[in-house]
mmCIF file with all atom_site columns, C-alpha atoms in Angstrom:
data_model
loop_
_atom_site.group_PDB
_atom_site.id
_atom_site.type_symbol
_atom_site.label_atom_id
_atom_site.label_alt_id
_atom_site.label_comp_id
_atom_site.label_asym_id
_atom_site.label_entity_id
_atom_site.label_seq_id
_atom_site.pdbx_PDB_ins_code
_atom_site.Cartn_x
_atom_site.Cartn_y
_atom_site.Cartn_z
_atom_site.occupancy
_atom_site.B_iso_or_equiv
_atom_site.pdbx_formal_charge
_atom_site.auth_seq_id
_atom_site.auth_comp_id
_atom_site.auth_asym_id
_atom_site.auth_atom_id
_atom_site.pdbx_PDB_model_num
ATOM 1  C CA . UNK R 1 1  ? -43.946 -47.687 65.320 1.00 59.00 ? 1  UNK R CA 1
ATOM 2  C CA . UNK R 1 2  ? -44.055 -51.532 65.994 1.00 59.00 ? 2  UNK R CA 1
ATOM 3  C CA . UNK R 1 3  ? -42.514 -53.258 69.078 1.00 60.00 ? 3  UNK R CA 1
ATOM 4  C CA . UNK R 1 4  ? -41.347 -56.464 69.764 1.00 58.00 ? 4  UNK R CA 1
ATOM 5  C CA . UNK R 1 5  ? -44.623 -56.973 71.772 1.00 61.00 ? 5  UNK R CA 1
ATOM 6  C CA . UNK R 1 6  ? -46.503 -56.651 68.137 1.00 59.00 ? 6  UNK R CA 1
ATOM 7  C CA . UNK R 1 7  ? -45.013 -59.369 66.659 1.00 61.00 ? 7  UNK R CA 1
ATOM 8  C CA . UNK R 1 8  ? -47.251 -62.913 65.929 1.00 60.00 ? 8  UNK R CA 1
ATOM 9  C CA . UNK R 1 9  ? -45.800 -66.020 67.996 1.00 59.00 ? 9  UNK R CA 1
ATOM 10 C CA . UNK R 1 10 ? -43.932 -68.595 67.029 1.00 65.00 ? 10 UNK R CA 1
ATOM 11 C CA . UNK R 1 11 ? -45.070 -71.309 64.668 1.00 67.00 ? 11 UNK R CA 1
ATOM 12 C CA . UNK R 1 12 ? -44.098 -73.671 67.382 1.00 72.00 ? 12 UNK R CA 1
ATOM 13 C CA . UNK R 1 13 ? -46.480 -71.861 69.769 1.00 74.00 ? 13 UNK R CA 1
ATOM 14 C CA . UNK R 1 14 ? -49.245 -71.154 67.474 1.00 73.00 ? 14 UNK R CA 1
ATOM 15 C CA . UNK R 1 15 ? -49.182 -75.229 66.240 1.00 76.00 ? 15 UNK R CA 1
ATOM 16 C CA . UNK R 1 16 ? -49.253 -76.325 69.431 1.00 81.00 ? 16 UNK R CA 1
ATOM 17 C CA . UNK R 1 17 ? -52.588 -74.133 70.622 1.00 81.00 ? 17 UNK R CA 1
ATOM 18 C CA . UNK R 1 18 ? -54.091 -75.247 67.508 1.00 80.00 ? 18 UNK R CA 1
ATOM 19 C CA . UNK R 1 19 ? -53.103 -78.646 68.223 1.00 81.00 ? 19 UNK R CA 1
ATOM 20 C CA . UNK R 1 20 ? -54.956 -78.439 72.029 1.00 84.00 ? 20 UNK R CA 1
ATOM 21 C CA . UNK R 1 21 ? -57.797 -76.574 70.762 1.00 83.00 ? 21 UNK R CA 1
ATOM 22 C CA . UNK R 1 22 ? -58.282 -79.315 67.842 1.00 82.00 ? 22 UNK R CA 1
ATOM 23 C CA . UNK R 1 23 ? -58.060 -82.276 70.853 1.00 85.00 ? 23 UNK R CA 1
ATOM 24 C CA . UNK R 1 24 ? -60.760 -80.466 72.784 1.00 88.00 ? 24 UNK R CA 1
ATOM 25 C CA . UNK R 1 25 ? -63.339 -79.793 70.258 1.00 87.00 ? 25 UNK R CA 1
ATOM 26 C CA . UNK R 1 26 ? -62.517 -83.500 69.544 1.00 87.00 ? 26 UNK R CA 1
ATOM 27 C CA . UNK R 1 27 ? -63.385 -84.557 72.662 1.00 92.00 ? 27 UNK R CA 1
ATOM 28 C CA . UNK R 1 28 ? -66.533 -82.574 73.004 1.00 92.00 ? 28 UNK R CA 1
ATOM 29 C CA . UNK R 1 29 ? -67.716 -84.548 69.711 1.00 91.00 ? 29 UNK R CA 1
ATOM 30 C CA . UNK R 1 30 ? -66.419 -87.673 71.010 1.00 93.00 ? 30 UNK R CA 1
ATOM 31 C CA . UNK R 1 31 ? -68.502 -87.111 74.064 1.00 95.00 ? 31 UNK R CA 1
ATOM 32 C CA . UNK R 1 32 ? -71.756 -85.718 72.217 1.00 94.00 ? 32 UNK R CA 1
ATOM 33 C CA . UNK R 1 33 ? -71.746 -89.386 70.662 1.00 93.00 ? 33 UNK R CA 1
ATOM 34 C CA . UNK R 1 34 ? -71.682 -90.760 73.801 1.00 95.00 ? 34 UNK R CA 1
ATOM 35 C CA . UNK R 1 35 ? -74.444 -88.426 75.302 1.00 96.00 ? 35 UNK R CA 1
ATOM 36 C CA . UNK R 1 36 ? -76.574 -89.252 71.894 1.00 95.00 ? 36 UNK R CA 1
ATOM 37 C CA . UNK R 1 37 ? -75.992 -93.030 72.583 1.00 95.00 ? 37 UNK R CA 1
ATOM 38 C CA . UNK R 1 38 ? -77.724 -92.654 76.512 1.00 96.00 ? 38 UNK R CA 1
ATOM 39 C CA . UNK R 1 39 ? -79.806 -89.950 75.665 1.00 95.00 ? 39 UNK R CA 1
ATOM 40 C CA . UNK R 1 40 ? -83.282 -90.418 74.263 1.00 94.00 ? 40 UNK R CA 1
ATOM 41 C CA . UNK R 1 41 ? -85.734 -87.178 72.854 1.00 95.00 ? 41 UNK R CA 1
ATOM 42 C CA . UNK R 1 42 ? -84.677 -83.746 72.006 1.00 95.00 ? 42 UNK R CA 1
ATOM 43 C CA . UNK R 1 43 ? -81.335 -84.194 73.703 1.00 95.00 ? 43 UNK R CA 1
ATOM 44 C CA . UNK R 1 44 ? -80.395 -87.079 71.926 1.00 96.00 ? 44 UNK R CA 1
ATOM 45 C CA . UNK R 1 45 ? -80.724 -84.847 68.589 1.00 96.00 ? 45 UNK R CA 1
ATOM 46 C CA . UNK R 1 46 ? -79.205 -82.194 69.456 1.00 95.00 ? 46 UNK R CA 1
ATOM 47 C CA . UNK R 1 47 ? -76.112 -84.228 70.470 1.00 94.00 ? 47 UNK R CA 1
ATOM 48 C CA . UNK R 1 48 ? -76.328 -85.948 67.216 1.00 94.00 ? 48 UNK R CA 1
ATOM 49 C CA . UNK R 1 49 ? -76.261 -82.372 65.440 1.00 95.00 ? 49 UNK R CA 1
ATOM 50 C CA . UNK R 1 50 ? -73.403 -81.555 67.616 1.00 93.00 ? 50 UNK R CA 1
ATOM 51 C CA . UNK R 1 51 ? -71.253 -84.569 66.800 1.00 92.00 ? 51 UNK R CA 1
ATOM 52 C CA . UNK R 1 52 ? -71.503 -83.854 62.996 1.00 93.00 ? 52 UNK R CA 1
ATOM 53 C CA . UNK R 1 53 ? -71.152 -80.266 62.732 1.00 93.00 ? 53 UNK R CA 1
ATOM 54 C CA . UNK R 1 54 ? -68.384 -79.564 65.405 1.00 90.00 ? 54 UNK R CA 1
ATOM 55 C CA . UNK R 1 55 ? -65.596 -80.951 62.995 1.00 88.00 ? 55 UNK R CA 1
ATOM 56 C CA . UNK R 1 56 ? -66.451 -78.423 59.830 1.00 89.00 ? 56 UNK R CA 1
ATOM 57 C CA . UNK R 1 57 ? -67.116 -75.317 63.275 1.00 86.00 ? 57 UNK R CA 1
ATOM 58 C CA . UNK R 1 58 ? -63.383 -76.508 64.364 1.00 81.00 ? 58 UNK R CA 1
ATOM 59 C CA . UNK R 1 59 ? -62.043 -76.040 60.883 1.00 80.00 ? 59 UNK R CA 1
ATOM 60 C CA . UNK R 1 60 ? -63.825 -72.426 60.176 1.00 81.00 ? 60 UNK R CA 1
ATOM 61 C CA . UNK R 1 61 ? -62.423 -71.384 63.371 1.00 75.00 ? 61 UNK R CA 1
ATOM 62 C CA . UNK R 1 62 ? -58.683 -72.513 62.598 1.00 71.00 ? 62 UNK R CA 1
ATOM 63 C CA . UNK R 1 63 ? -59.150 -70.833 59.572 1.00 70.00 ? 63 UNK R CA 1
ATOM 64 C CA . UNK R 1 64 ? -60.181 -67.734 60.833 1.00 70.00 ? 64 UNK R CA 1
ATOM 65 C CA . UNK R 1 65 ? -57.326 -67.979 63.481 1.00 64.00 ? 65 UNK R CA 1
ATOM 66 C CA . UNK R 1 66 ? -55.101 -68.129 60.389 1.00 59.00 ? 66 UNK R CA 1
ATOM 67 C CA . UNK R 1 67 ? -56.561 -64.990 58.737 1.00 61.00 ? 67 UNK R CA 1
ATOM 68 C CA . UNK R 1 68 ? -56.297 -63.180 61.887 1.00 56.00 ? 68 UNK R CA 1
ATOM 69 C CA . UNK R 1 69 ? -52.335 -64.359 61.923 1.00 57.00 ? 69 UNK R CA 1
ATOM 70 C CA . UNK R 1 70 ? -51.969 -62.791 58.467 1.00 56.00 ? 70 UNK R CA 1
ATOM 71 C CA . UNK R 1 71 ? -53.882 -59.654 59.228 1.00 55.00 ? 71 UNK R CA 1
ATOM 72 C CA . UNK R 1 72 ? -51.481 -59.724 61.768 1.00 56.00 ? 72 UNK R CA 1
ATOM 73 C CA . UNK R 1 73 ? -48.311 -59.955 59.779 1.00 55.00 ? 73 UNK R CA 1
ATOM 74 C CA . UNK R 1 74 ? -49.464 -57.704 57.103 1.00 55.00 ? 74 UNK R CA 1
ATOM 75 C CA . UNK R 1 75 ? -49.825 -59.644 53.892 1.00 53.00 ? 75 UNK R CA 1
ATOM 76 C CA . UNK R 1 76 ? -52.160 -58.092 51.530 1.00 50.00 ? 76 UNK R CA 1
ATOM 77 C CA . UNK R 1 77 ? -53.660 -60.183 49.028 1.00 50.00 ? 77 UNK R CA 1
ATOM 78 C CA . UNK R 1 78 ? -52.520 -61.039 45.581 1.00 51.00 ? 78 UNK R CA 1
ATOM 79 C CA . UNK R 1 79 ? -54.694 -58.550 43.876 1.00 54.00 ? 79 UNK R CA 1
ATOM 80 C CA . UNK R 1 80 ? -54.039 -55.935 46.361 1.00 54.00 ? 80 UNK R CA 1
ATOM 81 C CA . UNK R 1 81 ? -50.191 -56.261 45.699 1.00 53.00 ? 81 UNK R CA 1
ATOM 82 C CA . UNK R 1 82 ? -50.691 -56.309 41.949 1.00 55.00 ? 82 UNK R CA 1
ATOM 83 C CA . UNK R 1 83 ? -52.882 -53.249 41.843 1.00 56.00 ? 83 UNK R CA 1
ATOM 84 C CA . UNK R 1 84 ? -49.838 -51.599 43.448 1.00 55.00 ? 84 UNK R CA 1
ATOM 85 C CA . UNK R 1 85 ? -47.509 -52.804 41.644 1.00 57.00 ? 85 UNK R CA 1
ATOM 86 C CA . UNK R 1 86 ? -49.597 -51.051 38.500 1.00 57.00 ? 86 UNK R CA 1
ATOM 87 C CA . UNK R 1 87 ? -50.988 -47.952 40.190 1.00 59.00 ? 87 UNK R CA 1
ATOM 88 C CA . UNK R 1 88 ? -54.335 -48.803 39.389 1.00 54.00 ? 88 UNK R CA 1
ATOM 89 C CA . UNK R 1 89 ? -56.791 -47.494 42.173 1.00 52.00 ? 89 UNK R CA 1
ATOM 90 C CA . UNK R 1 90 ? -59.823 -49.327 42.603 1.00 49.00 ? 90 UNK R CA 1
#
């Protein structure tokens, strides 16, 4: 039995975490350039690495956060519905 406790939040809610934790991963890159600018060496590249990879990290973890939501919810996927639908078990 579900509760009311089970349910996913709000859109509203769940837009507006993604939204902060989009600003902050931002701002970590925005400061890596900065840090790669001063820096010289090893730390320099490592900031540089940073900088470029933290936008495609922030977008595998929003996506993940998404799958989570529909795990949440309950959607199956396409084929799962469809196999189903035909009783084929698989």
């Amino acid at each position: 039995m579900q509760s009311a406790t089970d349910l996913p939040l709000p859109g509203k809610h769940d837009l507006d975490n993604r939204m902060r934790n989009y600003a902050i991963a931002m701002g970590i890159r925005t400061a890596a350039f900065v840090l790669a600018y001063l820096l010289d060496g090893p730390a320099r590249w490592v900031c540089v690495a940073l900088a470029v990879l933290l936008p495609e990290i922030a977008v595998i973890g929003a996506n993940a956060a998404n799958q989570k939501r529909q795990d949440v919810r309950g959607r199956s996927a396409v084929t799962d519905q469809r196999r189903q639908l035909h009783g084929h078990s698989s």
